């Protein structure tokens, strides 16, 4: 069990930050032959990304929703996310091809989705929790007296633009 970080914590991050949500919807629970293989694709991709410090993946959280599992991923840049998604030698391209082939054999049994956010500002607070989410992916710092309220934290939560992103 992860140790609790006592007190009020927030995150600190400078530079580009991308939050990527990706998941699957299990539309026909009685067809595990169609959705279990898709569920199994994410593990190898996460291992591949987690063992490569240059991949751009800063961290992730696995969640379970009413329609199926999904992940919240934190990336150091949009370019690195897109680069991984389209790299022929990486696990994602092959997994995407397999999904498309499987999806045609049982239309509507399982779906996939994603959302991508380029973060200009972010605010967070964690009280007596283990390191998780944004602070785990970036860095975790105590909430100072100046940042006691959410408005103050979000005001200072701007991520500086990098050259060429204006």
PDB file of C-alpha atoms in Angstrom:
ATOM      1  CA  UNK A   1       0.000   0.000   0.000  1.00  0.00           C
ATOM      2  CA  UNK A   2       1.340   3.431  -0.948  1.00  0.00           C
ATOM      3  CA  UNK A   3       2.198   5.649   1.975  1.00  0.00           C
ATOM      4  CA  UNK A   4      -0.012   8.637   2.713  1.00  0.00           C
ATOM      5  CA  UNK A   5       1.315  12.111   2.182  1.00  0.00           C
ATOM      6  CA  UNK A   6       0.091  13.887   5.288  1.00  0.00           C
ATOM      7  CA  UNK A   7      -1.365  17.369   4.938  1.00  0.00           C
ATOM      8  CA  UNK A   8      -2.444  19.452   1.974  1.00  0.00           C
ATOM      9  CA  UNK A   9      -0.463  18.924  -1.205  1.00  0.00           C
ATOM     10  CA  UNK A  10      -0.567  20.290  -4.727  1.00  0.00           C
ATOM     11  CA  UNK A  11       1.453  19.778  -7.883  1.00  0.00           C
ATOM     12  CA  UNK A  12       4.168  21.848  -9.495  1.00  0.00           C
ATOM     13  CA  UNK A  13       4.981  21.732 -13.178  1.00  0.00           C
ATOM     14  CA  UNK A  14       6.682  23.958 -15.710  1.00  0.00           C
ATOM     15  CA  UNK A  15       6.621  23.433 -19.450  1.00  0.00           C
ATOM     16  CA  UNK A  16       4.095  21.877 -21.776  1.00  0.00           C
ATOM     17  CA  UNK A  17       1.621  19.477 -20.229  1.00  0.00           C
ATOM     18  CA  UNK A  18      -0.833  17.242 -22.079  1.00  0.00           C
ATOM     19  CA  UNK A  19      -3.578  15.228 -20.409  1.00  0.00           C
ATOM     20  CA  UNK A  20      -4.800  12.297 -22.468  1.00  0.00           C
ATOM     21  CA  UNK A  21      -7.852  10.207 -21.584  1.00  0.00           C
ATOM     22  CA  UNK A  22      -8.233   6.887 -23.373  1.00  0.00           C
ATOM     23  CA  UNK A  23     -10.682   4.104 -22.777  1.00  0.00           C
ATOM     24  CA  UNK A  24     -12.880   1.388 -24.092  1.00  0.00           C
ATOM     25  CA  UNK A  25     -16.627   0.925 -23.858  1.00  0.00           C
ATOM     26  CA  UNK A  26     -17.847  -2.597 -23.462  1.00  0.00           C
ATOM     27  CA  UNK A  27     -21.167  -2.554 -25.278  1.00  0.00           C
ATOM     28  CA  UNK A  28     -21.785  -6.301 -25.221  1.00  0.00           C
ATOM     29  CA  UNK A  29     -20.530  -7.754 -21.946  1.00  0.00           C
ATOM     30  CA  UNK A  30     -21.549 -11.221 -23.171  1.00  0.00           C
ATOM     31  CA  UNK A  31     -18.839 -10.994 -25.885  1.00  0.00           C
ATOM     32  CA  UNK A  32     -15.600 -11.195 -23.850  1.00  0.00           C
ATOM     33  CA  UNK A  33     -14.050 -12.854 -26.896  1.00  0.00           C
ATOM     34  CA  UNK A  34     -14.224  -9.398 -28.546  1.00  0.00           C
ATOM     35  CA  UNK A  35     -13.378  -7.028 -25.691  1.00  0.00           C
ATOM     36  CA  UNK A  36     -10.842  -9.033 -23.631  1.00  0.00           C
ATOM     37  CA  UNK A  37      -8.161  -8.940 -26.371  1.00  0.00           C
ATOM     38  CA  UNK A  38      -8.606  -5.158 -26.653  1.00  0.00           C
ATOM     39  CA  UNK A  39      -8.333  -4.800 -22.889  1.00  0.00           C
ATOM     40  CA  UNK A  40      -5.067  -6.739 -23.043  1.00  0.00           C
ATOM     41  CA  UNK A  41      -3.489  -4.313 -25.535  1.00  0.00           C
ATOM     42  CA  UNK A  42      -2.925  -1.471 -23.069  1.00  0.00           C
ATOM     43  CA  UNK A  43      -0.499  -3.286 -20.753  1.00  0.00           C
ATOM     44  CA  UNK A  44       2.267  -3.746 -23.330  1.00  0.00           C
ATOM     45  CA  UNK A  45       1.917  -0.136 -24.476  1.00  0.00           C
ATOM     46  CA  UNK A  46       2.169   1.186 -20.909  1.00  0.00           C
ATOM     47  CA  UNK A  47       5.210  -1.006 -20.223  1.00  0.00           C
ATOM     48  CA  UNK A  48       6.860   0.192 -23.423  1.00  0.00           C
ATOM     49  CA  UNK A  49       6.214   3.848 -22.561  1.00  0.00           C
ATOM     50  CA  UNK A  50       7.097   3.536 -18.865  1.00  0.00           C
ATOM     51  CA  UNK A  51      10.493   1.994 -19.569  1.00  0.00           C
ATOM     52  CA  UNK A  52      11.453   4.721 -22.052  1.00  0.00           C
ATOM     53  CA  UNK A  53      12.173   8.028 -20.283  1.00  0.00           C
ATOM     54  CA  UNK A  54      12.270   9.807 -23.661  1.00  0.00           C
ATOM     55  CA  UNK A  55       8.747   8.650 -24.636  1.00  0.00           C
ATOM     56  CA  UNK A  56       7.108  11.704 -23.090  1.00  0.00           C
ATOM     57  CA  UNK A  57       4.729   9.764 -20.829  1.00  0.00           C
ATOM     58  CA  UNK A  58       5.044  11.320 -17.380  1.00  0.00           C
ATOM     59  CA  UNK A  59       2.526   9.122 -15.583  1.00  0.00           C
ATOM     60  CA  UNK A  60      -0.881   7.515 -15.740  1.00  0.00           C
ATOM     61  CA  UNK A  61      -3.841   6.393 -13.667  1.00  0.00           C
ATOM     62  CA  UNK A  62      -6.067   3.425 -14.514  1.00  0.00           C
ATOM     63  CA  UNK A  63      -9.766   3.881 -13.726  1.00  0.00           C
ATOM     64  CA  UNK A  64     -12.911   1.820 -14.127  1.00  0.00           C
ATOM     65  CA  UNK A  65     -16.071   3.484 -15.394  1.00  0.00           C
ATOM     66  CA  UNK A  66     -19.588   2.110 -15.785  1.00  0.00           C
ATOM     67  CA  UNK A  67     -18.910   1.155 -19.436  1.00  0.00           C
ATOM     68  CA  UNK A  68     -15.361  -0.084 -19.078  1.00  0.00           C
ATOM     69  CA  UNK A  69     -11.786   0.817 -18.154  1.00  0.00           C
ATOM     70  CA  UNK A  70     -10.016   4.024 -19.052  1.00  0.00           C
ATOM     71  CA  UNK A  71      -6.733   5.734 -18.369  1.00  0.00           C
ATOM     72  CA  UNK A  72      -5.711   9.270 -17.620  1.00  0.00           C
ATOM     73  CA  UNK A  73      -2.216   9.841 -18.972  1.00  0.00           C
ATOM     74  CA  UNK A  74       0.081  12.826 -18.492  1.00  0.00           C
ATOM     75  CA  UNK A  75       2.481  13.684 -21.340  1.00  0.00           C
ATOM     76  CA  UNK A  76       5.350  16.157 -21.615  1.00  0.00           C
ATOM     77  CA  UNK A  77       4.211  17.333 -25.052  1.00  0.00           C
ATOM     78  CA  UNK A  78       1.585  16.902 -27.731  1.00  0.00           C
ATOM     79  CA  UNK A  79       4.328  16.137 -30.231  1.00  0.00           C
ATOM     80  CA  UNK A  80       5.602  13.197 -28.160  1.00  0.00           C
ATOM     81  CA  UNK A  81       2.075  11.812 -27.792  1.00  0.00           C
ATOM     82  CA  UNK A  82       1.454  12.014 -31.545  1.00  0.00           C
ATOM     83  CA  UNK A  83       4.907  10.663 -32.264  1.00  0.00           C
ATOM     84  CA  UNK A  84       4.252   7.560 -30.178  1.00  0.00           C
ATOM     85  CA  UNK A  85       0.800   7.026 -31.696  1.00  0.00           C
ATOM     86  CA  UNK A  86       2.134   7.031 -35.236  1.00  0.00           C
ATOM     87  CA  UNK A  87       5.538   5.343 -34.808  1.00  0.00           C
ATOM     88  CA  UNK A  88       5.601   2.171 -36.910  1.00  0.00           C
ATOM     89  CA  UNK A  89       7.976   0.352 -34.563  1.00  0.00           C
ATOM     90  CA  UNK A  90       5.978   1.016 -31.381  1.00  0.00           C
ATOM     91  CA  UNK A  91       3.219  -1.151 -29.869  1.00  0.00           C
ATOM     92  CA  UNK A  92       0.397   1.324 -30.539  1.00  0.00           C
ATOM     93  CA  UNK A  93       0.367   1.034 -34.333  1.00  0.00           C
ATOM     94  CA  UNK A  94       0.048  -2.752 -34.257  1.00  0.00           C
ATOM     95  CA  UNK A  95      -2.597  -2.595 -31.501  1.00  0.00           C
ATOM     96  CA  UNK A  96      -4.613  -0.059 -33.520  1.00  0.00           C
ATOM     97  CA  UNK A  97      -4.522  -2.334 -36.574  1.00  0.00           C
ATOM     98  CA  UNK A  98      -5.655  -5.324 -34.502  1.00  0.00           C
ATOM     99  CA  UNK A  99      -8.517  -3.303 -32.994  1.00  0.00           C
ATOM    100  CA  UNK A 100      -9.773  -2.261 -36.429  1.00  0.00           C
ATOM    101  CA  UNK A 101      -9.671  -5.850 -37.650  1.00  0.00           C
ATOM    102  CA  UNK A 102     -11.480  -7.174 -34.537  1.00  0.00           C
ATOM    103  CA  UNK A 103     -14.085  -4.396 -34.610  1.00  0.00           C
ATOM    104  CA  UNK A 104     -15.212  -5.496 -38.076  1.00  0.00           C
ATOM    105  CA  UNK A 105     -15.915  -9.043 -36.852  1.00  0.00           C
ATOM    106  CA  UNK A 106     -18.454  -7.980 -34.182  1.00  0.00           C
ATOM    107  CA  UNK A 107     -19.616  -4.478 -34.995  1.00  0.00           C
ATOM    108  CA  UNK A 108     -20.601  -2.502 -31.902  1.00  0.00           C
ATOM    109  CA  UNK A 109     -19.432  -5.078 -29.326  1.00  0.00           C
ATOM    110  CA  UNK A 110     -16.667  -2.814 -28.063  1.00  0.00           C
ATOM    111  CA  UNK A 111     -15.679   0.776 -28.697  1.00  0.00           C
ATOM    112  CA  UNK A 112     -12.642   2.888 -27.949  1.00  0.00           C
ATOM    113  CA  UNK A 113     -12.342   6.603 -27.335  1.00  0.00           C
ATOM    114  CA  UNK A 114      -9.840   9.265 -26.391  1.00  0.00           C
ATOM    115  CA  UNK A 115      -9.691  12.952 -25.489  1.00  0.00           C
ATOM    116  CA  UNK A 116      -6.580  15.139 -25.550  1.00  0.00           C
ATOM    117  CA  UNK A 117      -6.099  18.333 -23.548  1.00  0.00           C
ATOM    118  CA  UNK A 118      -3.187  20.725 -23.822  1.00  0.00           C
ATOM    119  CA  UNK A 119      -3.114  22.275 -20.362  1.00  0.00           C
ATOM    120  CA  UNK A 120      -2.559  25.991 -20.009  1.00  0.00           C
ATOM    121  CA  UNK A 121      -3.393  26.089 -16.291  1.00  0.00           C
ATOM    122  CA  UNK A 122      -3.969  23.399 -13.722  1.00  0.00           C
ATOM    123  CA  UNK A 123      -5.023  23.407 -10.092  1.00  0.00           C
ATOM    124  CA  UNK A 124      -4.898  20.461  -7.724  1.00  0.00           C
ATOM    125  CA  UNK A 125      -5.240  19.608  -4.067  1.00  0.00           C
ATOM    126  CA  UNK A 126      -4.680  16.311  -2.313  1.00  0.00           C
ATOM    127  CA  UNK A 127      -5.258  15.929   1.438  1.00  0.00           C
ATOM    128  CA  UNK A 128      -3.891  12.877   3.243  1.00  0.00           C
ATOM    129  CA  UNK A 129      -3.678  10.732   0.099  1.00  0.00           C
ATOM    130  CA  UNK A 130      -0.937   8.712  -1.515  1.00  0.00           C
ATOM    131  CA  UNK A 131       0.834  10.389  -4.433  1.00  0.00           C
ATOM    132  CA  UNK A 132      -1.539  10.127  -7.404  1.00  0.00           C
ATOM    133  CA  UNK A 133      -2.735  11.916 -10.480  1.00  0.00           C
ATOM    134  CA  UNK A 134      -1.096  15.132 -11.582  1.00  0.00           C
ATOM    135  CA  UNK A 135       1.323  15.494  -8.633  1.00  0.00           C
ATOM    136  CA  UNK A 136       2.551  11.936  -9.132  1.00  0.00           C
ATOM    137  CA  UNK A 137       3.194  12.639 -12.821  1.00  0.00           C
ATOM    138  CA  UNK A 138       4.873  16.004 -12.200  1.00  0.00           C
ATOM    139  CA  UNK A 139       6.049  16.911  -8.704  1.00  0.00           C
ATOM    140  CA  UNK A 140       4.222  17.222  -5.423  1.00  0.00           C
ATOM    141  CA  UNK A 141       4.657  20.148  -3.075  1.00  0.00           C
ATOM    142  CA  UNK A 142       2.913  21.276   0.113  1.00  0.00           C
ATOM    143  CA  UNK A 143       0.164  23.863  -0.229  1.00  0.00           C
ATOM    144  CA  UNK A 144       1.590  27.113   1.118  1.00  0.00           C
ATOM    145  CA  UNK A 145      -0.417  29.753   2.975  1.00  0.00           C
ATOM    146  CA  UNK A 146      -0.453  31.895  -0.188  1.00  0.00           C
ATOM    147  CA  UNK A 147      -2.130  29.074  -2.109  1.00  0.00           C
ATOM    148  CA  UNK A 148      -4.748  28.031   0.425  1.00  0.00           C
ATOM    149  CA  UNK A 149      -7.645  28.515  -2.007  1.00  0.00           C
ATOM    150  CA  UNK A 150      -8.262  26.970  -5.415  1.00  0.00           C
ATOM    151  CA  UNK A 151      -8.367  30.404  -7.101  1.00  0.00           C
ATOM    152  CA  UNK A 152      -4.871  31.227  -5.877  1.00  0.00           C
ATOM    153  CA  UNK A 153      -3.511  27.837  -6.959  1.00  0.00           C
ATOM    154  CA  UNK A 154      -4.985  28.094 -10.452  1.00  0.00           C
ATOM    155  CA  UNK A 155      -3.705  31.677 -10.808  1.00  0.00           C
ATOM    156  CA  UNK A 156      -0.176  30.378 -10.253  1.00  0.00           C
ATOM    157  CA  UNK A 157      -0.810  27.141 -12.128  1.00  0.00           C
ATOM    158  CA  UNK A 158       0.014  28.478 -15.575  1.00  0.00           C
ATOM    159  CA  UNK A 159       2.369  26.343 -17.599  1.00  0.00           C
ATOM    160  CA  UNK A 160       4.763  28.609 -19.486  1.00  0.00           C
ATOM    161  CA  UNK A 161       4.520  28.457 -23.258  1.00  0.00           C
ATOM    162  CA  UNK A 162       7.511  26.978 -24.972  1.00  0.00           C
ATOM    163  CA  UNK A 163       9.152  28.652 -27.960  1.00  0.00           C
ATOM    164  CA  UNK A 164       7.135  28.356 -31.143  1.00  0.00           C
ATOM    165  CA  UNK A 165       3.772  27.658 -29.496  1.00  0.00           C
ATOM    166  CA  UNK A 166       2.455  31.230 -29.548  1.00  0.00           C
TER     167      UNK A 166
END
